[in-house]
Structure formats: structure tokens, C-alpha cells
Coordinates of C-alpha atoms in Angstrom, one line a residue:
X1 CA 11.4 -227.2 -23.9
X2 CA 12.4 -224.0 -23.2
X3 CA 10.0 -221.2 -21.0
X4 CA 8.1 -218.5 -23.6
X5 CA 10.2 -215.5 -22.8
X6 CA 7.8 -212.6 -20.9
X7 CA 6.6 -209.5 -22.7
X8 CA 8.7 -206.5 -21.3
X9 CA 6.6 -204.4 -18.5
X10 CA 5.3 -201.1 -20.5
X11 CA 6.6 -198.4 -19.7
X12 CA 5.3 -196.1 -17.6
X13 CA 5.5 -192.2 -17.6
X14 CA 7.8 -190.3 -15.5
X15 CA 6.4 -188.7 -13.1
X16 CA 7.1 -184.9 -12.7
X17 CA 9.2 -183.2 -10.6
X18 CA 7.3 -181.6 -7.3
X19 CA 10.1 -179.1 -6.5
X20 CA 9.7 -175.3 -7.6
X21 CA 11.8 -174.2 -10.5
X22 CA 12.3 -171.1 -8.5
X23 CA 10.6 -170.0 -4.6
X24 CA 7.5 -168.6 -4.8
X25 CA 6.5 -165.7 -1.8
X26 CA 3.5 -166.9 0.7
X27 CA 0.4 -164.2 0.4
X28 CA 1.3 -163.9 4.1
X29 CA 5.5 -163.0 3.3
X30 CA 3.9 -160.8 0.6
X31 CA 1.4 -158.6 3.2
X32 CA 4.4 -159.0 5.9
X33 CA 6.8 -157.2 3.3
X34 CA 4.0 -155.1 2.4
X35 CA 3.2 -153.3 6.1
X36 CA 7.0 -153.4 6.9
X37 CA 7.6 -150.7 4.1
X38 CA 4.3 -148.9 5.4
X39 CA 5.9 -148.5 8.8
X40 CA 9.3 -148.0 7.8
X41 CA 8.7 -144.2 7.2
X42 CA 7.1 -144.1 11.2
X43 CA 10.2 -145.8 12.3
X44 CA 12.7 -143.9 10.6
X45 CA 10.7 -140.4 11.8
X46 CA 10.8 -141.3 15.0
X47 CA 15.1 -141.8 15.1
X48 CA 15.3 -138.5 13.8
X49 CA 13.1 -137.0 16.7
X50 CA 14.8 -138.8 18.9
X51 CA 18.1 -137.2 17.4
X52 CA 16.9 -133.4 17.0
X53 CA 14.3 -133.5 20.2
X54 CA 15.8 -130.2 22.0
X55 CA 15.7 -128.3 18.5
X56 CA 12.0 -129.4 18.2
X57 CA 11.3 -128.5 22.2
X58 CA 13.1 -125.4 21.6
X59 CA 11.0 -124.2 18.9
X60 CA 7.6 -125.3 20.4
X61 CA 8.4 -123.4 22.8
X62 CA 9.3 -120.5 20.8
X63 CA 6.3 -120.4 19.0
X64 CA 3.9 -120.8 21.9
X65 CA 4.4 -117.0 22.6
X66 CA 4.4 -115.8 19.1
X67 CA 1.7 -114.3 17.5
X68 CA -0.8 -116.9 16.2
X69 CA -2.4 -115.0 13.3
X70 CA 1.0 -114.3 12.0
X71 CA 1.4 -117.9 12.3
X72 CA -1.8 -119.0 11.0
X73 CA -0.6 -117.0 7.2
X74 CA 2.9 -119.3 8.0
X75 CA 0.7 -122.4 7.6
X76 CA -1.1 -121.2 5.0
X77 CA 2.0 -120.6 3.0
X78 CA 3.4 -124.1 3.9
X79 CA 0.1 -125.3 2.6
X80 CA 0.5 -123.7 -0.7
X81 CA 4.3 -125.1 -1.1
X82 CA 2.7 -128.5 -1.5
X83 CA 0.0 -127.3 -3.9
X84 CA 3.4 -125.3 -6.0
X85 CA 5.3 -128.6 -5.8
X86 CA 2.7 -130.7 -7.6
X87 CA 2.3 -128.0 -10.3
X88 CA 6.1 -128.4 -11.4
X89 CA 5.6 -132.2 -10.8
X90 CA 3.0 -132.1 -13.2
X91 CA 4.0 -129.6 -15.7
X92 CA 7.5 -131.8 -15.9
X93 CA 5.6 -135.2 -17.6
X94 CA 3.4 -134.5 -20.2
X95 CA 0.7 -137.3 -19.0
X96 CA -2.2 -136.0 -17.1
X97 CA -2.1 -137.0 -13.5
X98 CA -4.8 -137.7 -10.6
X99 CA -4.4 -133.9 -8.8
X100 CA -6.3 -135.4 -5.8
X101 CA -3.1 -138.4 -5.6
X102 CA -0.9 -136.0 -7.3
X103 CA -0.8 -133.5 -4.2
X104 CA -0.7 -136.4 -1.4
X105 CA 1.8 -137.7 -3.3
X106 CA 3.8 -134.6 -3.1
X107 CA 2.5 -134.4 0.8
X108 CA 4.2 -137.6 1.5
X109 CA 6.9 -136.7 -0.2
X110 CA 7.8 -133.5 1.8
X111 CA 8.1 -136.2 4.7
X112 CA 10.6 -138.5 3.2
X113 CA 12.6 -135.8 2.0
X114 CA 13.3 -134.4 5.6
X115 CA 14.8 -137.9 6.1
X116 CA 17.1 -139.0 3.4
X117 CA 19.8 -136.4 2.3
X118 CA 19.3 -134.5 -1.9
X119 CA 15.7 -134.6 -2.4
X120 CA 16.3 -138.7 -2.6
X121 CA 13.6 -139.3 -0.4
X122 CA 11.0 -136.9 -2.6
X123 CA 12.2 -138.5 -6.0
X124 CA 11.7 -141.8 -5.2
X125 CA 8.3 -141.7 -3.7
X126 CA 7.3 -139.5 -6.9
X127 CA 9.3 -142.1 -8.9
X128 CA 6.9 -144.7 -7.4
X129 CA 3.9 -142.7 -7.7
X130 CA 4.5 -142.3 -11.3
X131 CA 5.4 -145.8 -12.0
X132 CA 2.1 -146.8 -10.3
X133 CA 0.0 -144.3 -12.7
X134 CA 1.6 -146.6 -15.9
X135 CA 4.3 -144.2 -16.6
X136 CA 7.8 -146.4 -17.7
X137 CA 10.7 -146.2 -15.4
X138 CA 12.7 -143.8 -18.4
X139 CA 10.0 -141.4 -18.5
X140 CA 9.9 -141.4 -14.8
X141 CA 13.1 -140.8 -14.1
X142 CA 13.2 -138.0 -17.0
X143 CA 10.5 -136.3 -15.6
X144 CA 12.9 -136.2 -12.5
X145 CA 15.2 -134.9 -14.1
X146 CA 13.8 -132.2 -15.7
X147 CA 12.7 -131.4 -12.6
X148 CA 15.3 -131.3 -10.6
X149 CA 16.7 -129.0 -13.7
X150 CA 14.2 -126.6 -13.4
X151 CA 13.8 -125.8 -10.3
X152 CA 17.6 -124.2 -9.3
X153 CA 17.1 -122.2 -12.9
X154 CA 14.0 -120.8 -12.2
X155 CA 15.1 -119.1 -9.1
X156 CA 17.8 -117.6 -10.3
X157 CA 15.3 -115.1 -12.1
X158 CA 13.3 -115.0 -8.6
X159 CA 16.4 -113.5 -6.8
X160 CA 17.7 -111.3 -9.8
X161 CA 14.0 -109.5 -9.8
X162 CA 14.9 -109.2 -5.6
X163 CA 18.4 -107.9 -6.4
X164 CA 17.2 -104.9 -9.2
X165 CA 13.9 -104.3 -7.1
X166 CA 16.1 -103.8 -3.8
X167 CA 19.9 -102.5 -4.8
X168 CA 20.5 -101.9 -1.3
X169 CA 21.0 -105.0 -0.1
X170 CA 24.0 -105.9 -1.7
X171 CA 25.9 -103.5 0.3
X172 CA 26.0 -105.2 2.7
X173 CA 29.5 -106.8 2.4
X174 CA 29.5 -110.0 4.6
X175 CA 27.2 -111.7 2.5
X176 CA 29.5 -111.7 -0.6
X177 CA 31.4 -114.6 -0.5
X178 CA 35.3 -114.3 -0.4
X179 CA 37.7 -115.7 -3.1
X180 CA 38.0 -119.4 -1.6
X181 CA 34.2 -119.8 -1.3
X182 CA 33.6 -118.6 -5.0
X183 CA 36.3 -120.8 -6.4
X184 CA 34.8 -124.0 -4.3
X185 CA 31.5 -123.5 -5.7
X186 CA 32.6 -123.0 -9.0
X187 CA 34.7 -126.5 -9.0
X188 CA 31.7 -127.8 -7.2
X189 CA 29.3 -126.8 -10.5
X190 CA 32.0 -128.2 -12.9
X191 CA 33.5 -131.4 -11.1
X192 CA 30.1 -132.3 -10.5
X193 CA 28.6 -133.1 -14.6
X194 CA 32.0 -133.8 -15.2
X195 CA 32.2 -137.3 -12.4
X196 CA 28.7 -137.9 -13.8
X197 CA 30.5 -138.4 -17.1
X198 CA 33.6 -140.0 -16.3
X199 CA 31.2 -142.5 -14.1
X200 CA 28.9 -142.9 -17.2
X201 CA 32.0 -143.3 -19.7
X202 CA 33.9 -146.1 -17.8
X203 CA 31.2 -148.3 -16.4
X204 CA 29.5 -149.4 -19.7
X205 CA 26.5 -151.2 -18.2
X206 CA 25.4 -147.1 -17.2
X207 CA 25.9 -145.7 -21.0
X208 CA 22.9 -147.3 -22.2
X209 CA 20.6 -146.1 -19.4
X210 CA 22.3 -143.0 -19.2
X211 CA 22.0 -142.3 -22.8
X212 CA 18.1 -143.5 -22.8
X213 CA 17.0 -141.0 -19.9
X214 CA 18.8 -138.4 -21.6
X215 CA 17.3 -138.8 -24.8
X216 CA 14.1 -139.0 -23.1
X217 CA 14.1 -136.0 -20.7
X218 CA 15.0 -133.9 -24.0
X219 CA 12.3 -135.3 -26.0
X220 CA 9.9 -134.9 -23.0
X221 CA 11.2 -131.0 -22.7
X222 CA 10.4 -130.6 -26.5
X223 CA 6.9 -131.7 -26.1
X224 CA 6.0 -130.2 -23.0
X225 CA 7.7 -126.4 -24.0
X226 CA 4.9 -127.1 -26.7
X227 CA 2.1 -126.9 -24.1
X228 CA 1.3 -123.1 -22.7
X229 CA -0.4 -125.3 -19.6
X230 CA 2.4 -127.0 -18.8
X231 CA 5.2 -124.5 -19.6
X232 CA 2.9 -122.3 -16.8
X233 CA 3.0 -124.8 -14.6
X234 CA 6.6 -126.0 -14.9
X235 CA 8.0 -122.6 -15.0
X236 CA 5.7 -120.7 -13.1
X237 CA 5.1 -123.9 -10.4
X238 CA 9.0 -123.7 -9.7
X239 CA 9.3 -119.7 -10.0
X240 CA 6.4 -119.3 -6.9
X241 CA 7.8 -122.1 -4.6
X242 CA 10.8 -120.4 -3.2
X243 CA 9.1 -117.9 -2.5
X244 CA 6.0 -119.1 -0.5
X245 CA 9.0 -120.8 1.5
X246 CA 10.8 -117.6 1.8
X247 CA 7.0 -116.3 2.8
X248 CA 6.4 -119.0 5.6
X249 CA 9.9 -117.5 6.9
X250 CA 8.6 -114.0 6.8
X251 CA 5.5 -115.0 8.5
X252 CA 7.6 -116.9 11.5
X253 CA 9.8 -113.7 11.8
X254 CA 7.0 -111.2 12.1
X255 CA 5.3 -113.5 14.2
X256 CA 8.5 -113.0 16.6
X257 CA 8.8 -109.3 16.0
X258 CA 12.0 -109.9 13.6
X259 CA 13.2 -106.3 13.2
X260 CA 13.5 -106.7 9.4
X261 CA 11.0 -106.3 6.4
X262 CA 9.6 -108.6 4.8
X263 CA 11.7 -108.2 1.2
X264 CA 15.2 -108.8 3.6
X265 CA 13.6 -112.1 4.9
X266 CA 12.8 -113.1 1.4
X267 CA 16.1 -112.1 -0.3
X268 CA 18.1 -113.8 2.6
X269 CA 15.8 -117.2 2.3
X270 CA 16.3 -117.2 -1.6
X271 CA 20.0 -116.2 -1.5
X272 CA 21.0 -118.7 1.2
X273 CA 19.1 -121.7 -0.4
X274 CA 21.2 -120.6 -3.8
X275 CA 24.5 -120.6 -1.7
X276 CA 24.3 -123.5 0.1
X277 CA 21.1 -125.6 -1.1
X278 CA 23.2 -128.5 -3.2
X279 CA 24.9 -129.6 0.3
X280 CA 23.2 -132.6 0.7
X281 CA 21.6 -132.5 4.2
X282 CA 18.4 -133.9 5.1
X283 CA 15.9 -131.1 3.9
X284 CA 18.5 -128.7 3.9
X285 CA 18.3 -128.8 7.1
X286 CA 22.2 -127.9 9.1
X287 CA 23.4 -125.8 6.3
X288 CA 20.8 -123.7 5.0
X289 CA 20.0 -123.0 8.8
X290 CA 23.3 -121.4 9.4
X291 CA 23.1 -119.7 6.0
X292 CA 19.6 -118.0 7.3
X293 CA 20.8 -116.9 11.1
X294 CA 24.2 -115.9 9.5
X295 CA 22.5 -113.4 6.8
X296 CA 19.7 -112.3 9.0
X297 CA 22.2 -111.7 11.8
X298 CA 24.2 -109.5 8.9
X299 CA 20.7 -107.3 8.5
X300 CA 20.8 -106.5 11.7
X301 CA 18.6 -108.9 13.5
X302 CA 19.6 -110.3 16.9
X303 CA 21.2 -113.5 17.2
X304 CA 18.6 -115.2 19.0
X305 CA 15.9 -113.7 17.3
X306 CA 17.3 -114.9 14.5
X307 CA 17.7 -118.4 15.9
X308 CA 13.9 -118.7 17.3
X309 CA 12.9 -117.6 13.2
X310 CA 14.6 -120.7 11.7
X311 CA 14.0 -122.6 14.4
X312 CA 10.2 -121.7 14.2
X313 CA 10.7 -121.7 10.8
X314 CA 11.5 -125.8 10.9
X315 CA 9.0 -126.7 13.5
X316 CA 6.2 -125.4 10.9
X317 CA 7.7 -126.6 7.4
X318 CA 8.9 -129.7 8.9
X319 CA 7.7 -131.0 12.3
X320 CA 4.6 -130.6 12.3
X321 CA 3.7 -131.9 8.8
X322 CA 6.0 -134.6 9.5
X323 CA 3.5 -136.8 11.0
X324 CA 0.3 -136.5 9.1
X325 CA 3.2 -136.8 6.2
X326 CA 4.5 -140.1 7.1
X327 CA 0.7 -141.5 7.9
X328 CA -0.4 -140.1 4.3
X329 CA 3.2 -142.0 2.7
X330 CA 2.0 -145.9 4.9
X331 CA -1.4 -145.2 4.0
X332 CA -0.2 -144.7 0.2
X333 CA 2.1 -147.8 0.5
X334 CA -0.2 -149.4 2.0
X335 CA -2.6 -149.3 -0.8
X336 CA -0.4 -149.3 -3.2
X337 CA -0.2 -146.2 -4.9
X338 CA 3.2 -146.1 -4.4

């Protein structure tokens, strides 16, 4: 007689799979990552001073014998450059932003924007510091872009006011560009939009971002032109800045006894930073320099007089905030405002 046959085992349920679909970061790769980018800005600061130390000794020691209440009103201006700043930055996005984190935003941004070259270092923390207040990457970036719109056409009027209040000044015929210069800027002002376009036209994955943030930054404009507060401080915020700058220069120059007035310093500042203030250098810093000595040098001010002015000039706009700037940018990183 043959055996019963046995029941088949049941079956049992597969046991899952134990490996990650995809790596997760550790909480301690996550606060390593996290302090890295809040010392990054230290790190990089302190390659550039390494880089541009006798410029920085040179001016210290230029200002130690100037006149300190002359100096004191430089600071003050330089003060009030970061308070104009944050006006345009908020009358480009029609949210209402935090002033308080709004203005050490704009701090921190002065910092990074002495280190990268275009004002890259300025728009991306403000990009950050709007994307961590809620705002969408489009709107961001078209609140950038209006700015960034804004603020060469506003000084145009700036200067022409300079230019009909003070007729002499453009006799002076060293300042006027020759043929070569005047045709270079010119291609510069048209090749410029028109690469932008050929980029945007053959690399399709960039038309539909392209067209989005230009769509926005027009709709944006629309709306904000719509509100007094925020035409005044769009306009107005961008109108006032160049020339608190031009002030702080002012300031450094009297402080040195700079034999020009005070109107020369400011149309030289504000027709320099028009010539040459798309090259993209750190800050502006190399060309706009040469810009300033070569047209205060053309008033009539001494060479190295008008050396020490710039030089002074740099130590208080960018130096000495430059420090307390980066700390302000970590400590912002680090708690994640940015």
C-alpha cells in the first residue's frame, strides 16, 4: 500500500527587502553640510585678503591720518546704502517682507557680492532669502530681475540732473570717450540681449523657464507700478543709492583734503560706475577704481590723492563691513534663513 502523499508546506510571505530604495543623509551629514556652507563665506574672505592685503594696509594706513569726523559721515553713508538697497529689494516683489531680515539680508549680501564677480553673490543670497520667506523660485528670480532692471535706468536720470545742474563739467574733454570706446559699449549693450536670445532659442530645455520668468517679472511690474509705496521705493530706493555711494566717496576725499567739490566727486562716482560698472569684477572693484582715479585725476586732483580716495574709499565700503558681513551671512545660514 502506497504512503498518503504530504500536504504541501504553506506558503510563507516574502519577506521585504531591507535595502533603501534610494540613500538617505545621517542628521550628522546633514548639520556637517549645514556649517560647511556657514563657513564657506569666512573661508573664501579670507583668500581674497590674502590676495589684496597691501591694498587693504595701504588704505588703513591712509585713513589713520585723515580726518575722522569727515569719516565718521563716510560710515554713515555706507550705512544708509544698505538701508537704500533693501528699499528697491522690497519695492521689486510685491509681498511684504520682514524689514528687520530684510536689511541683514541685504548686509550679508554686500559681503558676498565683493567676492563673486556681477552682483552673483548679492542675488543668490537674496534669492535664498526670498525662497526662505515662501516666495517660488519664478517670482524670485523675477523680482531679480526687475531689479537688476531698475537700478542702471534709474541712474541715468541721477546723472542727467548732475549734467544740467553743472554744464561745466563736460568740458572737460578726456572724459569723453573716443570712437572705439563708444562703438565697444554700444556692441556690448546689443550683443549682450541678443546671446541671451540665441542661448534661449537653441537650448530648448531654457525656453520654458525663460519664457515663465519673463512673463512673471512683467506681471510682477504691472502690479507693483500699481502701488505708490512700492513705485517710491523701487524707484526712489534705486535713484538715492548711487548717490549715498558717490557720498561715502565725497566724504573719504574731504576727509583727505581732495581739492575738488563735492558735486565733481559725485558726477565722477556716478559717470564712472555708468562707463564701466557691467565689467564683471568682484564689486566693481579693478575697473571702476581706475575709472575713479582716472576722472578725478582729469579734475585736477593729484594722483595720489586720488589713489588714497578710492583706496579709502574701499577700505570703508568694503573691508571693514566685510567681516561683520560674512558673520551676519553664517549666522543667517546657519539658521536657516537663507
Amino acid at each position: 500500500m502506497s504512503p498518503l502523499p504530504l500536504p504541501a508546506p504553506a506558503s510563507t510571505p516574502s519577506t521585504p527587502s531591507t535595502t533603501p530604495a534610494s540613500p538617505v543623509r545621517s542628521p550628522a551629514t546633514a548639520r556637517l553640510v549645514h556649517r560647511a556652507a556657514a563657513l564657506l563665506p569666512l573661508l573664501m574672505i579670507g583668500v581674497w585678503a590674502a590676495v589684496d592685503w597691501h591694498s587693504v594696509r595701504g588704505g588703513t594706513a591712509r585713513l589713520a591720518s585723515a580726518d575722522p569726523w569727515w569719516l565718521l559721515l563716510a560710515v554713515l553713508f555706507t550705512c544708509l546704502g544698505w538701508v537704500a538697497a533693501a528699499c528697491v529689494r522690497q519695492g521689486a516683489i510685491p509681498d511684504r517682507l520682514p524689514p528687520g531680515l530684510l536689511l541683514a539680508s541685504q548686509f550679508a549680501a554686500g559681503a558676498a557680492n565683493h567676492v563673486l564677480p556681477g552682483s552673483v553673490g548679492a542675488h543668490a543670497v537674496t534669492l535664498r532669502f526670498l525662497q526662505g520667506r515662501g516666495i517660488p523660485l519664478t517670482r524670485a528670480g523675477a523680482s531679480i530681475a526687475l531689479y537688476s532692471l531698475v537700478k542702471p535706468i534709474a541712474k541715468v536720470p541721477v546723472l542727467l540732473v548732475f549734467v544740467l545742474a553743472f554744464p561745466g563739467m563736460l568740458e572737460l574733454g578726456e572724459l569723453v570717450p573716443d570712437d572705439g570706446t563708444l562703438l565697444l559699449a554700444a556692441g556690448c549693450v546689443v550683443l549682450g540681449p541678443a546671446a541671451a536670445a540665441l542661448l534661449v532659442t537653441a537650448v530648448r530645455p531654457l525656453r520654458r523657464p525663460a519664457l515663465a520668468l519673463v512673463r512673471t517679472t512683467l506681471t510682477d511690474a504691472r502690479l507693483l507700478h500699481t502701488r505708490p509705496s512700492r513705485v517710491l521705493a523701487l524707484w526712489g530706493g534705486a535713484a538715492v543709492a548711487p548717490v549715498l555711494q558717490a557720498c561715502v566717496l565725497a566724504s573719504v576725499g574731504a576727509s583727505l583734503g581732495l581739492p575738488l567739490s563735492w558735486a565733481q566727486v559725485v558726477f565722477v562716482f556716478l559717470a564712472a560706475g555708468t562707463a564701466v560698472g557691467a565689467v564683471p569684477a568682484p564689486g566693481g572693484i579693478g575697473p571702476v577704481d581706475a575709472a575713479l582715479v582716472f576722472a578725478m585725476t582729469a579734475f585736477g586732483a593729484p594722483l595720489g590723492l586720488a589713489t588714497a580716495t578710492v583706496i579709502g574709499y574701499r577700505v570703508l565700503t568694503v573691508w571693514l563691513p566685510l567681516i561683520p558681513g560674512t558673520l551676519v551671512l553664517s549666522a543667517l545660514v546657519q539658521r536657516k534663513v537663507l
